[in-house]
GROMACS .gro file of C-alpha atoms in nm:
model
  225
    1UNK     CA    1  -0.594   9.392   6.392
    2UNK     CA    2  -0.765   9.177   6.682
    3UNK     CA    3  -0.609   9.214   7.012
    4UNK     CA    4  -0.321   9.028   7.015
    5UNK     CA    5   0.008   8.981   6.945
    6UNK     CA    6   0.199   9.006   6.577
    7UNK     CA    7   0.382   8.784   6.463
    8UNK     CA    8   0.650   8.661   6.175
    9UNK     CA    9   0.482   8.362   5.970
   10UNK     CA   10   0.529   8.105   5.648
   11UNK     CA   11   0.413   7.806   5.484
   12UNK     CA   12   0.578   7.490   5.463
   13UNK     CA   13   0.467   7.188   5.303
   14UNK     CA   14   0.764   6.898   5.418
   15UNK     CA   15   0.758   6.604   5.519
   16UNK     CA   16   0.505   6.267   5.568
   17UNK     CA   17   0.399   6.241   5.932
   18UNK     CA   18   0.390   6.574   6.208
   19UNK     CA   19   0.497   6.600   6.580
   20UNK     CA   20   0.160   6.450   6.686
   21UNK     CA   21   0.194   6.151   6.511
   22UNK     CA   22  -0.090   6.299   6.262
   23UNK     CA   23  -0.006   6.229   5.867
   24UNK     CA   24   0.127   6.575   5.688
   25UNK     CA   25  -0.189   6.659   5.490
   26UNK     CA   26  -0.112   6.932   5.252
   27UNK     CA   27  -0.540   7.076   5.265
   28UNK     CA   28  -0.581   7.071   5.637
   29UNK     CA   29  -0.603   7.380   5.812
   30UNK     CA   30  -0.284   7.323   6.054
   31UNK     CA   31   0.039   7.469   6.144
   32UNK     CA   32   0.350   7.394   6.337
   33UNK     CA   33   0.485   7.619   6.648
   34UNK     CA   34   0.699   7.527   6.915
   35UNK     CA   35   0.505   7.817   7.118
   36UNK     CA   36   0.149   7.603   7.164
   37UNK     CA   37   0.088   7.253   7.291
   38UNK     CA   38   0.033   7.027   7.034
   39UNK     CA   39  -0.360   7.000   6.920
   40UNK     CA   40  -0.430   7.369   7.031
   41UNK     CA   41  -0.639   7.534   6.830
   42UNK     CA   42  -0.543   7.933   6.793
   43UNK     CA   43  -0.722   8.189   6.650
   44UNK     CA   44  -0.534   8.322   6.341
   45UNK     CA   45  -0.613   8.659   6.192
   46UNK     CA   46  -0.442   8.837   5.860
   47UNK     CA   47  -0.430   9.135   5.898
   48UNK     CA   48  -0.360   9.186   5.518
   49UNK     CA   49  -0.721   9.115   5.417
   50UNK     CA   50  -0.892   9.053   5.765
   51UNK     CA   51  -0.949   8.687   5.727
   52UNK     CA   52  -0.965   8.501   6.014
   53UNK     CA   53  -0.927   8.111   6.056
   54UNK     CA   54  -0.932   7.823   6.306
   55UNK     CA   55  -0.558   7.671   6.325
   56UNK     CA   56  -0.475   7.362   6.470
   57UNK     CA   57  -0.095   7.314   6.613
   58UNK     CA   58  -0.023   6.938   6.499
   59UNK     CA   59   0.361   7.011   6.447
   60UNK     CA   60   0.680   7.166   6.571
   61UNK     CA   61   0.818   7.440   6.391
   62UNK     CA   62   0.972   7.593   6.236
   63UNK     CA   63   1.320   7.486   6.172
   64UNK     CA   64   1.657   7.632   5.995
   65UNK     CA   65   1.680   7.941   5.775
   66UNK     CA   66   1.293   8.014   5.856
   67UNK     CA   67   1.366   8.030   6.246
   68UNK     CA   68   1.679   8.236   6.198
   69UNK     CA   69   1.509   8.495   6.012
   70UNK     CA   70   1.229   8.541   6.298
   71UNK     CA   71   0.921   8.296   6.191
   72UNK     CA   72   0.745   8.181   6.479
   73UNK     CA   73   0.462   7.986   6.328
   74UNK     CA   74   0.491   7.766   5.977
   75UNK     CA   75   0.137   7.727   5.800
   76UNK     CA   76   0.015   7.395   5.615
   77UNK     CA   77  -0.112   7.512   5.268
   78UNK     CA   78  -0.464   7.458   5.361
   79UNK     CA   79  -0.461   7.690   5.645
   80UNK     CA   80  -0.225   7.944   5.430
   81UNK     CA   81  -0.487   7.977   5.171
   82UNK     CA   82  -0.764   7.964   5.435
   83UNK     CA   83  -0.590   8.301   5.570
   84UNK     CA   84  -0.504   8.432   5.185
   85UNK     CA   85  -0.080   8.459   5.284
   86UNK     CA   86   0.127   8.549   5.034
   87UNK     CA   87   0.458   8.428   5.109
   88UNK     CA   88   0.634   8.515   5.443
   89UNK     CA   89   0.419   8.803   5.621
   90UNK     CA   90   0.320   8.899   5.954
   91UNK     CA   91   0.032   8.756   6.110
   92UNK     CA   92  -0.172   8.805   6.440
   93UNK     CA   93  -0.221   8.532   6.721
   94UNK     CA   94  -0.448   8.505   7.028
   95UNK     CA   95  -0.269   8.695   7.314
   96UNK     CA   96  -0.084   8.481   7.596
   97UNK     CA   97  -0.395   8.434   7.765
   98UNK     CA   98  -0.472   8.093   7.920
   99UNK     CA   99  -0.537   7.797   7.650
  100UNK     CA  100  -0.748   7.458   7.779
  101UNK     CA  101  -0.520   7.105   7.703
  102UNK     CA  102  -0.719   6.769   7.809
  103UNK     CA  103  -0.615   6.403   7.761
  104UNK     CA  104  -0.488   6.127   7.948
  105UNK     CA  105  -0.122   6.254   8.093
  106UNK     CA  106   0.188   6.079   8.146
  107UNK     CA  107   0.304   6.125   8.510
  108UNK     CA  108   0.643   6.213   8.517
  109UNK     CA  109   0.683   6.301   8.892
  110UNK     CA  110   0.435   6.430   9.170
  111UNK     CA  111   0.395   6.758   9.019
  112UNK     CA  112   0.495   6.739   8.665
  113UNK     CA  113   0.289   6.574   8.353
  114UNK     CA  114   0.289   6.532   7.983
  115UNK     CA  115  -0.025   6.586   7.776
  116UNK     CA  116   0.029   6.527   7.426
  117UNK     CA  117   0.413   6.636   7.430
  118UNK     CA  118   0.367   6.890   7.627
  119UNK     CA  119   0.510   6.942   7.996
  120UNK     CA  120   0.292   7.057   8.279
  121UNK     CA  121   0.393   7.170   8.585
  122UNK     CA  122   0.102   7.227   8.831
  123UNK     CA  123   0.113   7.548   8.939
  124UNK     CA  124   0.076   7.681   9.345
  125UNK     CA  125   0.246   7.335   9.485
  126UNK     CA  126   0.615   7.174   9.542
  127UNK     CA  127   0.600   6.820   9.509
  128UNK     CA  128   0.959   6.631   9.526
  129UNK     CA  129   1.089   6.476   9.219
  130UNK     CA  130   1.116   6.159   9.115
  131UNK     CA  131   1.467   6.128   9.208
  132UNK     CA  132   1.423   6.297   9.546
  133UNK     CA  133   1.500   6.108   9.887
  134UNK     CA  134   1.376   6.220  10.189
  135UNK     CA  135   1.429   6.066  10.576
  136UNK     CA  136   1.170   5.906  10.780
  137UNK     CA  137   1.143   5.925  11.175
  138UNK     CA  138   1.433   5.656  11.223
  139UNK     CA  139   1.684   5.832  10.981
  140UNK     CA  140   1.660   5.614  10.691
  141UNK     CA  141   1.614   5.717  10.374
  142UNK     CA  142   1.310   5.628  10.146
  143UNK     CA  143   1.258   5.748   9.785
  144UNK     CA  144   0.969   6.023   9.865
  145UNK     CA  145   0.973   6.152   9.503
  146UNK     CA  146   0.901   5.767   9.369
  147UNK     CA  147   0.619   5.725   9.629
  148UNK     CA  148   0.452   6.112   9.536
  149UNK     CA  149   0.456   6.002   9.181
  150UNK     CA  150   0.342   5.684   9.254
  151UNK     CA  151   0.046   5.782   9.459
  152UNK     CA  152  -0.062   6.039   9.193
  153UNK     CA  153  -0.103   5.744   8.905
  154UNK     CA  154  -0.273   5.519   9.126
  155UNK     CA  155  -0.519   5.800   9.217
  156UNK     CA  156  -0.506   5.951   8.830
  157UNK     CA  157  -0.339   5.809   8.614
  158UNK     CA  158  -0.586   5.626   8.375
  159UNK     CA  159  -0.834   5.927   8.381
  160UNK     CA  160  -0.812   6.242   8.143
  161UNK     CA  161  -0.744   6.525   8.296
  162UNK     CA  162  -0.855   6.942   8.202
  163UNK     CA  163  -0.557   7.203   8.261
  164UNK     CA  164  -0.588   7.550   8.199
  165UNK     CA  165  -0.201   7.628   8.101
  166UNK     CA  166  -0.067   7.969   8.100
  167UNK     CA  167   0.296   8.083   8.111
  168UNK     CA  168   0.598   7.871   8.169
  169UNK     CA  169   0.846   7.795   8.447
  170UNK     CA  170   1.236   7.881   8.466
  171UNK     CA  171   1.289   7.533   8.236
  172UNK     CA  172   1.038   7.606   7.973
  173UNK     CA  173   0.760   7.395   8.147
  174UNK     CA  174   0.384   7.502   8.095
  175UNK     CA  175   0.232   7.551   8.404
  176UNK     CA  176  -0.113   7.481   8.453
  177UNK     CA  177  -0.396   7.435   8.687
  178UNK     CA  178  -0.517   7.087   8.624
  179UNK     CA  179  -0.859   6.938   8.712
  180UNK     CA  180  -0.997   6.533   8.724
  181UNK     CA  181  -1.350   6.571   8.669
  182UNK     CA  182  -1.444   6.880   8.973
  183UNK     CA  183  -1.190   6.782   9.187
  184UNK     CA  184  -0.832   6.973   9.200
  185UNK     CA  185  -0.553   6.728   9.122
  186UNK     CA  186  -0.311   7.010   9.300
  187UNK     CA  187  -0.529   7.066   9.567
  188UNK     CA  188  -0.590   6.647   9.612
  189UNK     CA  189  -0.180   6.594   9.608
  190UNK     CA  190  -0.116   6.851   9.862
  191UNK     CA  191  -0.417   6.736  10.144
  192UNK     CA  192  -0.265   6.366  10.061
  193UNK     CA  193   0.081   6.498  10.177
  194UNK     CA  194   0.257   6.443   9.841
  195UNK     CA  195   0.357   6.825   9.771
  196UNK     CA  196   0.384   7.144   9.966
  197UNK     CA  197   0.197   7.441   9.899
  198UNK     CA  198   0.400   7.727   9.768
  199UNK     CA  199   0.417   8.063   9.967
  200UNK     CA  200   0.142   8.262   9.820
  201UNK     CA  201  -0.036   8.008   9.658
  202UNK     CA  202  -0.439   7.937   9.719
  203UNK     CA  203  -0.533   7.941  10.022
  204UNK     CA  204  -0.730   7.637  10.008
  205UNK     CA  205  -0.357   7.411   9.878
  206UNK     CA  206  -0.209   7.590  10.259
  207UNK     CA  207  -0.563   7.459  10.469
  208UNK     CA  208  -0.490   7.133  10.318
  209UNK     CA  209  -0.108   7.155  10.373
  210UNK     CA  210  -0.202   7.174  10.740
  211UNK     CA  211  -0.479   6.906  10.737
  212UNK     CA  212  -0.171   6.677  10.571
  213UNK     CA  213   0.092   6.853  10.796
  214UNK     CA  214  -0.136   6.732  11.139
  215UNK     CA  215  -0.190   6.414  10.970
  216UNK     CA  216   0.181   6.363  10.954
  217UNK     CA  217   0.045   6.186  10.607
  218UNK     CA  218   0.256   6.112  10.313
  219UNK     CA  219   0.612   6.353  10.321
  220UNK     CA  220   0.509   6.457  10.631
  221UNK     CA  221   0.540   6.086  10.784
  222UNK     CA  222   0.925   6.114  10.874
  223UNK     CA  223   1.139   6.406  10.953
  224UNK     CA  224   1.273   6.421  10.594
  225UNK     CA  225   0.910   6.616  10.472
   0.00000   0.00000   0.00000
């Protein structure tokens, strides 16, 4: 077996239309998993015969009876006979190493986006959320979370963004160190004064926390940040 981790798998063949919108095709070599981001593709090794085959995640799954008995990952029939399964069987996946996701994101708040239904938090920085109020200089209060968001679309929003995700938050959140082209989107949020660099995060997201912090730019405008 490849290094990696083992894993209970099966086939399933339901429905018309998956979790990514993609039609259900019965020969493609595709699985479901709630485990991956949708349209990561996972190297998939039987260890029953050796075969080894390039999986794409297109669905969520598995569901019922097959989840309560342990499965973790349900295999189109293309991609079950691409691997030779026979029936319900242990299989091997990549380890929890860190997996590449790009595409255009949906914003949710300053820190937090969605790339093909799957959450990212980026990783090293505290940015408020979208519901978050903070006080200016005079003691009123302004929506700070609203404005961090905001500022992020206007700077990236219509651009497609590279994130290496690995692990997840205390939600279930991927978290992920996300890039626009060479420049750091983290890195570019926290120098802006949108989000805070965590303690023992890069050193480079704390030299920009002071640049913003002497700035008094963006949180750091009132006495709220």
């Amino acid at each position: 077996m490849r290094a990696g981790k083992e894993v209970l798998a099966s086939m399933y063949s339901i429905g018309t239309r998956t979790s990514s919108g993609e039609p259900m095709r019965h020969d493609s070599l595709t699985a479901a998993s709630h485990d991956y981001p949708l349209q990561t593709t996972v190297t998939v090794t039987n260890p029953v015969n050796g075969r080894t085959c390039q999986i794409s995640i297109n669905d969520r799954g598995p569901y019922g009876k097959s989840r309560e008995t342990g499965v973790k990952i349900d295999f189109a029939p293309g991609a079950a006979k691409c691997l030779g399964m026979r029936g319900t069987q242990y299989i091997c996946l990549p380890a929890d190493d860190a997996i590449e996701l790009a595409g255009v994101p949906k914003i949710l708040d300053g820190g937090t986006i969605d790339i093909n239904g799957t959450k990212i938090r980026l990783q090293g920085i505290d940015a408020p959320d979208s519901d978050q109020v903070c006080v200016d200089e005079k003691g009123t209060g302004w929506t700070c979370g609203l404005a961090a968001r905001d500022e992020l679309i206007k700077r990236f929003g219509d651009k497609p963004w590279t994130c290496q995700v690995a692990g997840r938050d205390k939600v279930g959140r991927s978290l992920g160190s996300c890039a626009v082209g060479t420049e750091s989107v983290a890195d570019w949020i926290v120098r802006s004064g949108w989000a805070l660099a965590v303690a023992g995060s890069l050193q480079a997201y704390e030299s920009s926390e002071a640049a913003a912090r002497e700035a008094q730019a963006g949180l750091w405008s009132g006495e709220g940040g």
